[in-house]
mmCIF file of C-alpha atoms in Angstrom:
data_model
loop_
_atom_site.group_PDB
_atom_site.id
_atom_site.type_symbol
_atom_site.label_atom_id
_atom_site.label_comp_id
_atom_site.label_asym_id
_atom_site.label_seq_id
_atom_site.Cartn_x
_atom_site.Cartn_y
_atom_site.Cartn_z
ATOM 1 C CA GLY A 1 6.540 20.522 13.007
ATOM 2 C CA ARG A 2 5.214 22.321 9.923
ATOM 3 C CA TYR A 3 5.180 19.247 7.626
ATOM 4 C CA HIS A 4 1.338 19.460 7.534
ATOM 5 C CA GLU A 5 1.771 22.838 5.775
ATOM 6 C CA ASP A 6 2.908 23.355 2.137
ATOM 7 C CA GLN A 7 6.107 25.262 2.422
ATOM 8 C CA GLY A 8 6.872 24.902 -1.373
ATOM 9 C CA GLU A 9 8.319 21.384 -0.967
ATOM 10 C CA GLY A 10 5.148 19.420 -0.456
ATOM 11 C CA LEU A 11 3.384 18.348 2.698
ATOM 12 C CA ASP A 12 2.068 15.446 4.604
ATOM 13 C CA PHE A 13 -1.791 15.481 4.828
ATOM 14 C CA TYR A 14 -2.091 11.720 4.553
ATOM 15 C CA ASP A 15 -4.008 10.671 7.697
ATOM 16 C CA VAL A 16 -4.567 6.984 7.724
ATOM 17 C CA GLY A 17 -6.052 6.182 10.990
ATOM 18 C CA ARG A 18 -6.504 2.387 11.377
ATOM 19 C CA SER A 19 -6.674 1.785 7.615
ATOM 20 C CA ARG A 20 -3.964 0.192 5.504
ATOM 21 C CA GLY A 21 -2.780 3.595 4.312
ATOM 22 C CA ALA A 22 -0.885 3.232 1.100
ATOM 23 C CA GLY A 23 0.065 -0.407 0.539
ATOM 24 C CA GLY A 24 -0.364 -1.866 3.941
ATOM 25 C CA LEU A 25 -1.668 -5.325 4.185
ATOM 26 C CA GLY A 26 -3.634 -7.776 6.147
ATOM 27 C CA VAL A 27 -5.018 -11.283 5.777
ATOM 28 C CA TRP A 28 -8.499 -11.421 4.174
ATOM 29 C CA HIS A 29 -10.571 -14.089 5.805
ATOM 30 C CA ASP A 30 -14.401 -14.342 6.134
ATOM 31 C CA ASN A 31 -14.861 -10.903 4.388
ATOM 32 C CA LYS A 32 -12.730 -9.249 7.073
ATOM 33 C CA LEU A 33 -9.148 -7.904 7.097
ATOM 34 C CA TRP A 34 -7.165 -9.207 9.912
ATOM 35 C CA THR A 35 -4.204 -6.852 10.570
ATOM 36 C CA SER A 36 -1.069 -6.612 12.628
ATOM 37 C CA ARG A 37 -0.050 -4.134 15.290
ATOM 38 C CA ASN A 38 2.735 -1.686 14.774
ATOM 39 C CA TYR A 39 6.090 -2.828 13.534
ATOM 40 C CA ARG A 40 9.110 -3.679 15.629
ATOM 41 C CA ASN A 41 12.848 -4.370 15.048
ATOM 42 C CA PRO A 42 13.497 -1.786 12.336
ATOM 43 C CA ARG A 43 16.785 -2.501 10.493
ATOM 44 C CA ILE A 44 18.422 -0.110 7.990
ATOM 45 C CA ALA A 45 20.286 -1.992 5.211
ATOM 46 C CA LYS A 46 21.144 1.020 3.102
ATOM 47 C CA SER A 47 20.469 4.760 3.729
ATOM 48 C CA GLY A 48 22.252 6.794 1.185
ATOM 49 C CA GLY A 49 23.010 7.365 -2.494
ATOM 50 C CA ASP A 50 20.437 6.331 -4.923
ATOM 51 C CA VAL A 51 18.408 3.801 -2.868
ATOM 52 C CA ALA A 52 17.181 3.344 0.695
ATOM 53 C CA ARG A 53 16.411 -0.041 2.076
ATOM 54 C CA PHE A 54 15.197 -1.199 5.456
ATOM 55 C CA SER A 55 13.213 -3.963 7.101
ATOM 56 C CA VAL A 56 10.698 -4.347 9.928
ATOM 57 C CA ASP A 57 9.004 -7.181 11.652
ATOM 58 C CA TYR A 58 5.347 -7.641 12.776
ATOM 59 C CA ALA A 59 4.648 -9.719 15.809
ATOM 60 C CA PRO A 60 2.127 -12.652 15.441
ATOM 61 C CA TRP A 61 -1.518 -11.699 15.164
ATOM 62 C CA PRO A 62 -4.656 -13.863 15.007
ATOM 63 C CA VAL A 63 -6.676 -14.585 11.907
ATOM 64 C CA ASP A 64 -10.024 -15.349 13.507
ATOM 65 C CA VAL A 65 -9.441 -18.400 15.642
ATOM 66 C CA ILE A 66 -8.034 -20.556 12.899
ATOM 67 C CA ARG A 67 -4.389 -19.410 12.723
ATOM 68 C CA ASN A 68 -1.708 -16.992 13.736
ATOM 69 C CA VAL A 69 0.605 -15.199 11.326
ATOM 70 C CA SER A 70 3.610 -12.885 11.428
ATOM 71 C CA GLU A 71 5.503 -10.817 8.954
ATOM 72 C CA THR A 72 8.858 -9.634 7.875
ATOM 73 C CA ARG A 73 8.756 -6.728 5.402
ATOM 74 C CA SER A 74 11.610 -5.169 3.322
ATOM 75 C CA ILE A 75 11.104 -1.808 1.753
ATOM 76 C CA GLU A 76 13.188 -0.299 -1.039
ATOM 77 C CA LEU A 77 12.927 3.390 -2.246
ATOM 78 C CA ARG A 78 14.816 4.625 -5.299
ATOM 79 C CA THR A 79 15.798 8.241 -5.884
ATOM 80 C CA GLY A 80 13.669 9.643 -8.672
ATOM 81 C CA SER A 81 10.944 6.944 -8.634
ATOM 82 C CA SER A 82 7.200 7.409 -7.805
ATOM 83 C CA PHE A 83 7.190 3.776 -6.626
ATOM 84 C CA MET A 84 8.596 1.710 -3.867
ATOM 85 C CA SER A 85 9.149 -1.965 -3.734
ATOM 86 C CA LEU A 86 7.955 -4.053 -0.722
ATOM 87 C CA THR A 87 8.957 -7.679 -0.183
ATOM 88 C CA SER A 88 6.843 -9.558 2.380
ATOM 89 C CA ARG A 89 7.400 -12.868 3.954
ATOM 90 C CA ILE A 90 4.419 -14.012 6.033
ATOM 91 C CA ARG A 91 4.833 -16.968 8.382
ATOM 92 C CA SER A 92 1.848 -19.060 9.650
ATOM 93 C CA ASN A 93 1.223 -21.825 12.219
ATOM 94 C CA THR A 94 -0.556 -23.730 9.489
ATOM 95 C CA PRO A 95 0.697 -24.274 5.894
ATOM 96 C CA ASP A 96 -2.529 -23.551 4.024
ATOM 97 C CA PRO A 97 -2.499 -20.686 1.471
ATOM 98 C CA LEU A 98 -3.496 -17.231 2.581
ATOM 99 C CA ILE A 99 -5.395 -14.564 0.839
ATOM 100 C CA ILE A 100 -3.727 -11.182 1.490
ATOM 101 C CA GLY A 101 -5.439 -7.826 1.018
ATOM 102 C CA LEU A 102 -3.066 -4.968 -0.071
ATOM 103 C CA GLY A 103 -4.854 -1.809 0.901
ATOM 104 C CA ILE A 104 -5.402 1.754 0.145
ATOM 105 C CA CYS A 105 -7.135 4.128 2.531
ATOM 106 C CA LYS A 106 -10.517 5.307 1.435
ATOM 107 C CA ARG A 107 -11.117 9.054 1.324
ATOM 108 C CA ARG A 108 -14.364 11.083 1.096
ATOM 109 C CA ASN A 109 -14.880 14.848 1.259
ATOM 110 C CA ALA A 110 -17.397 17.482 0.037
ATOM 111 C CA GLN A 111 -15.981 16.818 -3.494
ATOM 112 C CA GLY A 112 -16.872 13.188 -3.446
ATOM 113 C CA SER A 113 -15.303 9.899 -2.807
ATOM 114 C CA GLY A 114 -12.655 9.760 -5.549
ATOM 115 C CA ARG A 115 -12.143 7.205 -8.412
ATOM 116 C CA VAL A 116 -11.036 3.616 -8.214
ATOM 117 C CA VAL A 117 -9.201 1.907 -11.119
ATOM 118 C CA LYS A 118 -8.953 -1.865 -11.065
ATOM 119 C CA GLY A 119 -7.081 -4.427 -13.223
ATOM 120 C CA PRO A 120 -5.297 -7.696 -12.974
ATOM 121 C CA GLY A 121 -2.777 -7.180 -10.187
ATOM 122 C CA LEU A 122 -3.477 -3.357 -10.139
ATOM 123 C CA LEU A 123 -5.464 -1.114 -7.782
ATOM 124 C CA THR A 124 -5.442 2.626 -8.004
ATOM 125 C CA PHE A 125 -7.318 5.172 -5.925
ATOM 126 C CA HIS A 126 -7.519 8.759 -6.986
ATOM 127 C CA GLU A 127 -8.573 10.672 -4.065
ATOM 128 C CA PRO A 128 -11.244 13.402 -4.202
ATOM 129 C CA ASP A 129 -9.530 16.960 -4.569
ATOM 130 C CA ASP A 130 -8.972 18.794 -1.332
ATOM 131 C CA PRO A 131 -9.051 22.538 -2.107
ATOM 132 C CA ALA A 132 -6.562 23.182 0.642
ATOM 133 C CA HIS A 133 -4.072 20.365 -0.120
ATOM 134 C CA GLY A 134 -4.832 18.999 -3.641
ATOM 135 C CA ALA A 135 -5.257 15.196 -4.294
ATOM 136 C CA LEU A 136 -3.161 12.133 -4.115
ATOM 137 C CA SER A 137 -3.216 9.144 -6.358
ATOM 138 C CA ILE A 138 -2.091 5.876 -4.957
ATOM 139 C CA THR A 139 -1.389 2.642 -6.968
ATOM 140 C CA ILE A 140 -0.533 -0.930 -5.902
ATOM 141 C CA LEU A 141 1.044 -3.292 -8.447
ATOM 142 C CA ALA A 142 1.207 -7.039 -7.554
ATOM 143 C CA PRO A 143 2.295 -10.005 -9.749
ATOM 144 C CA THR A 144 -0.613 -11.029 -11.874
ATOM 145 C CA ALA A 145 0.195 -14.687 -11.058
ATOM 146 C CA LEU A 146 -0.767 -14.024 -7.490
ATOM 147 C CA ALA A 147 -3.737 -11.710 -8.037
ATOM 148 C CA ILE A 148 -7.205 -12.985 -7.423
ATOM 149 C CA GLY A 149 -9.455 -10.059 -7.386
ATOM 150 C CA HIS A 150 -10.398 -6.930 -5.487
ATOM 151 C CA ALA A 151 -12.490 -6.233 -2.316
ATOM 152 C CA GLU A 152 -13.136 -3.493 0.118
ATOM 153 C CA ASP A 153 -14.161 -2.905 3.680
ATOM 154 C CA ALA A 154 -15.235 0.242 5.611
ATOM 155 C CA GLU A 155 -11.699 1.828 5.549
ATOM 156 C CA ASN A 156 -9.858 0.272 2.519
ATOM 157 C CA HIS A 157 -9.862 -0.590 -1.219
ATOM 158 C CA LEU A 158 -8.245 -3.955 -1.523
ATOM 159 C CA LEU A 159 -6.169 -5.751 -4.088
ATOM 160 C CA LEU A 160 -6.323 -9.588 -3.163
ATOM 161 C CA ILE A 161 -3.509 -11.892 -3.767
ATOM 162 C CA GLN A 162 -3.018 -15.542 -2.794
ATOM 163 C CA ILE A 163 0.281 -16.515 -1.254
ATOM 164 C CA THR A 164 1.892 -19.472 0.319
ATOM 165 C CA PRO A 165 3.129 -18.995 3.910
ATOM 166 C CA ASP A 166 6.964 -18.419 4.325
ATOM 167 C CA GLN A 167 7.357 -17.691 0.581
ATOM 168 C CA PRO A 168 8.440 -14.126 -0.190
ATOM 169 C CA PHE A 169 6.376 -12.020 -2.550
ATOM 170 C CA THR A 170 7.074 -8.503 -3.830
ATOM 171 C CA TYR A 171 4.713 -5.817 -4.897
ATOM 172 C CA GLU A 172 5.021 -1.998 -5.678
ATOM 173 C CA VAL A 173 3.266 1.006 -4.307
ATOM 174 C CA GLY A 174 3.450 4.313 -6.164
ATOM 175 C CA SER A 175 1.936 7.738 -5.598
ATOM 176 C CA SER A 176 1.491 11.094 -7.169
ATOM 177 C CA TRP A 177 0.312 14.533 -6.054
ATOM 178 C CA ASN A 178 -1.595 16.734 -8.530
ATOM 179 C CA ARG A 179 0.295 19.782 -7.217
ATOM 180 C CA GLY A 180 3.673 18.047 -7.753
ATOM 181 C CA LEU A 181 5.997 18.258 -10.710
ATOM 182 C CA ASP A 182 5.606 14.789 -12.096
ATOM 183 C CA PHE A 183 1.894 14.132 -12.840
ATOM 184 C CA GLN A 184 -0.632 17.050 -13.090
ATOM 185 C CA THR A 185 -3.624 14.690 -13.934
ATOM 186 C CA SER A 186 -4.745 11.390 -12.630
ATOM 187 C CA GLU A 187 -4.840 10.073 -16.206
ATOM 188 C CA ALA A 188 -1.163 10.792 -16.664
ATOM 189 C CA PHE A 189 -0.390 8.858 -13.497
ATOM 190 C CA ASP A 190 -2.639 5.999 -14.734
ATOM 191 C CA ARG A 191 -0.655 5.765 -17.912
ATOM 192 C CA TYR A 192 2.617 5.728 -16.055
ATOM 193 C CA ALA A 193 1.469 3.006 -13.585
ATOM 194 C CA SER A 194 0.058 0.867 -16.369
ATOM 195 C CA GLY A 195 3.427 1.200 -18.220
ATOM 196 C CA ARG A 196 5.193 -0.473 -15.345
ATOM 197 C CA ARG A 197 3.465 -3.761 -15.905
#
């Protein structure tokens, strides 16, 4: 397809590799992010009108040798919003709390490595500008009551939250493109994201 080329309606130039992309998660343990494989069992709850809603499952995966976890995630996208809502329920074979890393893929190019904005329950990454494609800004917003800090690994900037297994939690992921119509500057997107708190 031609979705990697800008035909006047935007384009997909967001290559995530093995990173968490824009808002994917893993279990943060021993300074390492332990992540699932691909999703399975997609279920569409609503596909038209002003909202799209669907759910997926992630098969159990190991966290070091101490436990196994699995996930069910529901995603809701609303027409006209720059943010989507994600509700996750993580199950575990032990009841101890989990530290979850909500991730944003790192980017680097000849223009630099971008700009990171951190706050309580907030993580934003403004990618370096790409002369051919422009730049994306990605924000994760999580409940401040769950937020415990930030971290990073080789592939991801991370917002850390602490959760209890089998208790759902909801967070938001938003984005903007500096060649789009909504936010022409990263500062404008920062103001919008902060206003959602």
